[in-house]
Coordinates of C-alpha atoms and ligand atoms in Angstrom, one line a residue:
M1 CA 8.4 -38.4 14.7
F2 CA 7.0 -35.1 13.7
Q3 CA 3.9 -36.6 12.0
W4 CA 3.2 -38.6 15.1
Q5 CA 3.4 -35.5 17.3
V6 CA 0.8 -33.7 15.2
R7 CA -1.7 -36.6 15.2
A8 CA -1.3 -37.1 18.9
T9 CA -2.3 -33.5 19.7
S10 CA -5.2 -33.1 17.2
T11 CA -8.4 -32.1 19.0
G12 CA -10.5 -34.0 16.4
M13 CA -12.2 -31.1 14.7
N14 CA -13.1 -31.4 11.0
T15 CA -10.8 -29.0 9.2
R16 CA -12.0 -27.9 5.7
I17 CA -9.2 -27.4 3.3
T18 CA -10.2 -25.0 0.5
R19 CA -8.9 -22.9 -2.3
S20 CA -11.8 -20.5 -2.1
P21 CA -11.2 -17.2 -0.2
R22 CA -15.0 -16.7 -0.2
T23 CA -15.6 -20.1 1.5
A24 CA -12.9 -19.5 4.0
A25 CA -14.2 -16.0 4.8
A26 CA -17.7 -17.3 5.3
I27 CA -16.4 -19.8 7.9
L28 CA -14.5 -17.0 9.7
R29 CA -17.6 -14.7 9.7
K30 CA -19.6 -17.4 11.5
G31 CA -17.0 -17.4 14.3
G32 CA -14.6 -20.0 12.9
V33 CA -10.8 -20.0 12.9
V34 CA -9.1 -20.1 9.5
A35 CA -5.5 -20.4 8.4
F36 CA -4.6 -18.2 5.4
P37 CA -1.6 -17.3 3.3
T38 CA 0.2 -13.9 3.5
E39 CA 3.5 -12.6 2.0
T40 CA 5.4 -13.3 5.3
V41 CA 4.0 -16.6 6.7
Y42 CA 0.6 -18.3 7.0
G43 CA -1.7 -16.7 9.7
L44 CA -4.4 -18.2 11.8
G45 CA -7.3 -15.8 11.8
A46 CA -10.5 -15.1 13.6
D47 CA -13.0 -12.1 13.7
A48 CA -11.0 -9.6 15.9
F49 CA -14.3 -8.5 17.6
N50 CA -15.4 -12.0 18.5
A51 CA -13.7 -12.8 21.8
Q52 CA -14.9 -16.4 21.7
A53 CA -13.4 -17.0 18.2
V54 CA -10.1 -15.3 19.3
Q55 CA -10.0 -17.6 22.3
A56 CA -10.2 -20.5 19.9
I57 CA -7.0 -19.3 18.3
F58 CA -5.1 -19.4 21.6
H59 CA -6.6 -22.9 22.2
A60 CA -5.7 -24.3 18.8
K61 CA -2.1 -23.0 19.0
E62 CA -1.7 -23.7 22.8
R63 CA -0.5 -20.1 22.9
P64 CA 0.2 -18.4 26.2
A65 CA -2.6 -15.8 26.9
D66 CA 0.0 -13.0 27.6
N67 CA 1.1 -12.9 24.0
P68 CA -0.9 -10.4 21.9
L69 CA -2.2 -11.0 18.4
I70 CA -1.8 -8.8 15.3
V71 CA -5.0 -7.5 13.7
H72 CA -5.1 -7.7 9.9
I73 CA -7.0 -5.2 7.8
A74 CA -8.2 -5.3 4.2
D75 CA -7.9 -1.6 3.6
L76 CA -7.2 1.6 5.6
S77 CA -10.9 2.3 6.2
Q78 CA -10.8 -0.6 8.8
L79 CA -8.1 1.1 10.8
E80 CA -10.4 3.4 12.7
R81 CA -12.3 0.4 14.0
V82 CA -9.2 -0.9 15.8
A83 CA -6.9 2.1 16.5
L84 CA -7.9 4.9 18.8
S85 CA -5.6 7.4 17.2
V86 CA -3.0 7.6 14.5
S87 CA 0.3 9.4 15.3
R88 CA 2.2 11.4 12.6
T89 CA 4.9 8.7 12.9
A90 CA 2.4 6.0 12.2
L91 CA 1.0 7.9 9.2
R92 CA 4.5 8.2 7.7
A93 CA 5.2 4.5 8.2
M94 CA 1.8 3.6 6.7
D95 CA 2.4 5.9 3.8
Q96 CA 5.7 4.1 3.0
F97 CA 5.1 0.5 3.9
F98 CA 1.4 -0.3 3.8
P99 CA 0.4 -2.7 2.4
G100 CA 3.3 -4.9 3.2
P101 CA 5.3 -6.9 5.8
L102 CA 5.1 -4.3 8.5
T103 CA 3.0 -4.4 11.8
I104 CA 2.4 -1.0 13.3
L105 CA 1.4 -0.5 17.0
F106 CA -1.4 2.0 17.7
P107 CA -3.3 2.9 20.8
R108 CA -6.0 0.2 21.2
H109 CA -9.6 1.1 20.3
P110 CA -11.9 0.0 23.2
D111 CA -13.9 -2.1 20.9
V112 CA -10.9 -4.5 20.4
P113 CA -11.3 -7.3 23.0
R114 CA -8.5 -7.2 25.6
L115 CA -7.9 -10.9 24.8
V116 CA -6.5 -9.8 21.4
T117 CA -3.9 -7.5 22.8
A118 CA -3.2 -9.6 25.9
G119 CA -4.3 -6.7 28.1
L120 CA -2.0 -4.2 26.5
D121 CA -3.2 -0.7 25.6
T122 CA -1.7 -0.9 22.1
V123 CA -2.8 -3.0 19.1
G124 CA -0.6 -4.2 16.3
V125 CA -2.1 -3.7 12.9
R126 CA -1.0 -5.2 9.6
F127 CA -2.3 -4.6 6.0
P128 CA -0.8 -7.5 4.0
S129 CA 0.1 -7.1 0.3
H130 CA -0.4 -10.7 -0.7
T131 CA -3.2 -11.0 -3.3
V132 CA -5.0 -14.1 -1.7
A133 CA -4.7 -12.5 1.7
Q134 CA -6.3 -9.3 0.4
V135 CA -9.2 -11.1 -1.3
F136 CA -9.8 -13.2 1.8
L137 CA -9.7 -10.2 4.2
R138 CA -12.0 -8.2 2.0
E139 CA -14.5 -11.1 2.0
C140 CA -14.2 -11.3 5.8
A141 CA -15.3 -7.7 6.0
V142 CA -14.1 -7.5 9.6
P143 CA -10.6 -6.9 11.0
V144 CA -8.9 -10.3 11.5
A145 CA -6.8 -11.2 14.5
A146 CA -4.1 -13.6 13.4
P147 CA -0.9 -15.0 14.8
S148 CA 1.3 -17.2 12.7
A149 CA -0.4 -20.6 11.9
N150 CA 1.9 -22.8 13.9
R151 CA 1.5 -24.5 17.2
S152 CA 3.2 -22.5 19.9
G153 CA 7.0 -22.6 19.9
R154 CA 7.1 -24.2 16.4
P155 CA 8.4 -22.7 13.1
S156 CA 5.9 -20.6 11.3
P157 CA 4.3 -22.3 8.3
T158 CA 5.3 -20.9 4.9
T159 CA 3.1 -23.3 2.8
W160 CA -0.4 -24.5 3.1
Q161 CA 0.8 -28.1 3.6
A162 CA 2.8 -26.9 6.6
A163 CA -0.3 -25.2 8.0
V164 CA -2.1 -28.6 7.6
E165 CA 0.7 -30.4 9.4
E166 CA 0.4 -28.0 12.3
L167 CA -3.3 -27.5 12.6
D168 CA -5.4 -30.2 10.9
G169 CA -8.0 -31.3 13.3
R170 CA -7.6 -28.1 15.4
V171 CA -9.1 -25.3 13.2
D172 CA -12.2 -24.8 11.1
A173 CA -10.5 -24.2 7.8
I174 CA -7.2 -23.8 5.9
L175 CA -7.1 -21.6 2.9
K176 CA -4.7 -22.9 0.3
G177 CA -2.3 -20.5 -1.4
G178 CA 1.2 -20.6 -2.7
A179 CA 4.4 -20.5 -0.6
S180 CA 4.8 -17.3 1.3
P181 CA 7.3 -15.3 -0.8
I182 CA 9.2 -13.7 2.2
G183 CA 9.2 -16.6 4.6
L184 CA 9.8 -14.6 7.8
E185 CA 7.3 -12.7 9.9
S186 CA 6.6 -9.0 9.6
T187 CA 8.6 -6.2 11.3
V188 CA 6.8 -5.0 14.4
L189 CA 7.2 -1.2 14.8
D190 CA 6.1 0.7 17.8
C191 CA 4.8 4.0 16.4
T192 CA 3.3 5.2 19.7
Q193 CA 6.8 6.7 20.3
S194 CA 8.9 9.0 18.2
P195 CA 11.2 8.0 16.6
P196 CA 9.5 4.6 16.4
V197 CA 11.2 1.5 17.9
I198 CA 11.5 -1.9 16.2
L199 CA 10.1 -4.6 18.6
R200 CA 10.7 -7.4 16.1
E201 CA 12.9 -7.4 13.1
G202 CA 11.4 -8.5 9.8
A203 CA 11.3 -7.9 6.1
I204 CA 11.2 -4.2 6.4
S205 CA 14.7 -3.6 7.6
L206 CA 16.3 -1.2 10.1
E207 CA 18.2 0.4 7.2
Q208 CA 14.9 1.0 5.3
L209 CA 13.3 2.6 8.4
R210 CA 16.4 4.7 9.2
A211 CA 16.0 6.4 5.8
F212 CA 13.0 8.1 7.5
W213 CA 14.1 8.1 11.2
P214 CA 17.9 8.2 11.2
T215 CA 18.3 7.8 15.0
M216 CA 15.8 4.9 15.4
R217 CA 16.8 1.7 17.0
T218 CA 15.6 -1.8 17.9
A219 CA 14.4 -2.5 21.4
P220 CA 16.4 -5.3 23.2
P221 CA 13.9 -7.7 24.8
T222 CA 15.6 -7.2 28.2
E223 CA 15.2 -3.4 28.1
H224 CA 11.8 -3.3 29.7
P225 CA 11.3 -4.4 33.2
G226 CA 7.8 -5.8 34.1
P227 CA 5.6 -6.8 31.2
A228 CA 7.6 -6.8 28.0
R229 CA 6.5 -4.3 25.3
S230 CA 6.4 -7.2 22.8
P231 CA 5.7 -10.2 25.0
G232 CA 6.3 -12.7 22.2
L233 CA 10.0 -11.8 22.3
R234 CA 10.4 -13.6 25.6
Y235 CA 9.6 -17.0 24.2
R236 CA 11.6 -19.5 22.2
H237 CA 10.1 -19.5 18.7
Y238 CA 10.6 -21.0 15.4
A239 CA 12.2 -24.1 16.7
P240 CA 12.1 -27.5 15.0
A241 CA 12.5 -30.7 16.9
A242 CA 16.2 -30.9 16.0
R243 CA 19.0 -28.9 17.7
V244 CA 19.9 -25.7 15.7
C245 CA 23.5 -24.4 15.7
V246 CA 25.0 -21.3 14.0
I247 CA 28.3 -21.7 12.3
P248 CA 30.5 -19.4 10.1
G249 CA 30.4 -21.7 7.1
P250 CA 31.1 -25.3 5.9
A251 CA 33.3 -27.0 8.5
A252 CA 34.1 -30.5 9.8
L253 CA 31.1 -31.9 11.6
P254 CA 31.4 -34.4 14.4
P255 CA 31.7 -37.7 12.5
E256 CA 29.0 -39.4 14.5
Q257 CA 26.6 -36.6 13.5
A258 CA 27.1 -36.3 9.7
S259 CA 24.5 -38.9 8.9
R260 CA 21.9 -37.1 10.9
A261 CA 23.0 -33.5 10.3
A262 CA 21.7 -30.8 7.9
Y263 CA 23.2 -27.6 6.8
I264 CA 21.7 -24.4 5.2
G265 CA 23.7 -21.4 4.1
L266 CA 25.1 -19.3 1.3
D267 CA 28.3 -21.4 0.9
A268 CA 28.1 -25.1 0.5
S269 CA 31.5 -26.4 -0.6
G270 CA 34.2 -27.5 1.7
F271 CA 32.6 -30.1 3.9
P272 CA 35.1 -32.9 4.6
T273 CA 32.0 -35.2 5.2
K274 CA 28.8 -34.0 3.6
P275 CA 25.8 -33.6 6.0
K276 CA 22.7 -35.8 5.1
R277 CA 20.8 -32.7 4.0
L278 CA 22.5 -29.7 2.4
R279 CA 20.8 -26.5 1.1
R280 CA 22.8 -23.8 -0.7
C281 CA 20.9 -20.5 -1.1
R282 CA 21.8 -18.0 -3.7
D283 CA 21.4 -15.0 -1.4
V284 CA 19.9 -13.9 1.9
T285 CA 16.4 -13.4 0.4
E286 CA 16.3 -17.1 -0.7
Y287 CA 17.8 -18.2 2.6
A288 CA 15.0 -16.3 4.5
R289 CA 12.3 -17.8 2.2
A290 CA 13.7 -21.3 2.7
L291 CA 14.6 -21.4 6.4
F292 CA 11.3 -22.5 8.1
R293 CA 10.5 -25.0 5.3
F294 CA 14.0 -26.4 5.6
F295 CA 13.5 -26.9 9.4
R296 CA 10.3 -28.9 8.6
Q297 CA 11.9 -31.0 6.0
C298 CA 14.7 -31.8 8.4
E299 CA 12.2 -33.0 11.1
K300 CA 10.6 -35.4 8.6
Q301 CA 14.0 -36.8 7.7
G302 CA 14.9 -37.5 11.4
I303 CA 17.7 -34.9 11.4
T304 CA 19.1 -34.3 14.9
H305 CA 21.4 -31.3 14.2
I306 CA 20.7 -28.4 11.9
Y307 CA 23.7 -26.1 11.1
C308 CA 22.9 -22.6 9.8
Q309 CA 25.5 -20.4 8.3
R310 CA 25.8 -17.0 9.9
V311 CA 25.1 -14.0 7.6
P312 CA 26.0 -10.3 8.1
Q313 CA 23.7 -8.3 10.3
H314 CA 22.4 -6.1 7.5
G315 CA 19.1 -5.7 5.8
L316 CA 17.0 -8.9 5.8
G317 CA 20.1 -10.7 7.3
R318 CA 19.2 -9.1 10.7
A319 CA 15.7 -10.7 10.7
L320 CA 17.1 -14.0 9.4
M321 CA 19.8 -14.2 12.2
D322 CA 17.1 -13.2 14.8
R323 CA 15.0 -16.2 13.8
I324 CA 17.9 -18.6 13.7
E325 CA 19.2 -17.4 17.1
R326 CA 15.8 -17.9 18.6
A327 CA 15.6 -21.4 17.3
T328 CA 18.9 -22.2 19.0
T329 CA 17.8 -21.1 22.5
P330 CA 15.7 -23.4 24.6
I331 CA 13.7 -21.0 26.8
M332 CA 10.0 -21.3 26.8
R333 CA 7.1 -22.0 24.4
G334 CA 5.9 -18.9 22.5
N335 CA 4.5 -17.8 19.2
Ligands
TXA1 O1 4.1 -11.6 9.5 C1 3.4 -11.7 10.6 O2 3.5 -10.8 11.4 C2 2.5 -12.9 10.8 C3 1.4 -12.9 9.7 C4 0.4 -13.9 9.9 O3 0.8 -11.6 9.7 N1 2.0 -12.9 12.1 C5 2.8 -13.2 13.2 O4 2.1 -13.2 14.4 O5 3.9 -13.4 13.1 P1 2.6 -13.7 15.7 O6 1.5 -13.7 16.7 O7 3.2 -15.1 15.5 O8 3.7 -12.7 16.2 C6 3.3 -11.4 16.6 C7 4.3 -10.7 17.4 C8 4.5 -11.3 18.7 O9 5.9 -11.2 19.1 C9 3.7 -10.4 19.6 O10 4.2 -10.3 20.9 C10 3.9 -9.0 18.9 O11 3.9 -9.3 17.5 N2 2.8 -8.1 19.2 C11 1.5 -8.2 18.7 N3 0.8 -7.2 19.2 C12 1.6 -6.5 20.0 C13 1.4 -5.3 20.8 N4 0.2 -4.7 21.0 N5 2.5 -4.9 21.5 C14 3.7 -5.5 21.4 N6 3.9 -6.5 20.7 C15 2.9 -7.0 20.0
MG2 MG1 4.4 -16.6 15.5

């Protein structure tokens, strides 16, 4: 079912699949769109200063135009090309967490096309720590605008094969790398205010950030009337074709479902009838790394119900529960 959906929506472009960061970067520099690995998830990049190339990202993903893209940099010298100023709060966050799975909001430099930031006056900037991503971004030699490399509303790809499933025939190139070691997207931190505010939970946890700003908090998506500060939070994300449900742990599943149900969690014993697919994770880190890939495997197997075990709202568990909860909610297409 899933394979069919992908073929039916391909736009017929010839997608080059390569292991060479240099080849992928050359394609991007010529105005192409290129999927590439990072430590969080695979991204779909274009030259951030080339509005036409950025437009092609929105087209390939079928992404709503009001959802801004993150700009990726290869080193801190590129920051002044995209950020108008750097607050003390941002400096501190960069000092602690760059390079890594953190996106920081800065006032937008006027050279950054409005299309990238969806008209907002801020720009999200990320400096990935992943080796292949760093080599690729250095070769690109321009800041790279990149959302996650999935079609809008679908789970983010955490392997190059998943990026191929999502985007083959829709993008110019896909850079092959290993599986993304974190498996969930970066934390988005608004450093234009002090203390900063978390707009999206991710691998850099609230607890880690509170070591520097003890009173800081996360912004509930409903807090802002009018245009949301982080527009992507309005949408349903990360969702596979099957229905996703959160449960406290192994339990009796409706008998008519067991043959088409899947379960992922930290505890796996105690099912009266085993679900068709069952994944036990050693800890929350492994659970986070496995989640999106598990969703994809379930789709291919024709699973109709995916049960995810709830984990405590602590550390990476907060981001993990955020993604699971979003996958359960049928609202709108998004990232
Ligand atoms: O880990 C990640 O962040 C991955 C990798 C590829 O870097 N990228 C990613 O991008 O997850 P995307 O587009 O799927 O999610 C970006 C999120 C969206 O929720 C978007 O609304 C928010 O960041 N965002 C980006 N720029 C923003 C801005 N200027 N103000 C508020 N929110 C912003
Ligand atoms: Mg996304």
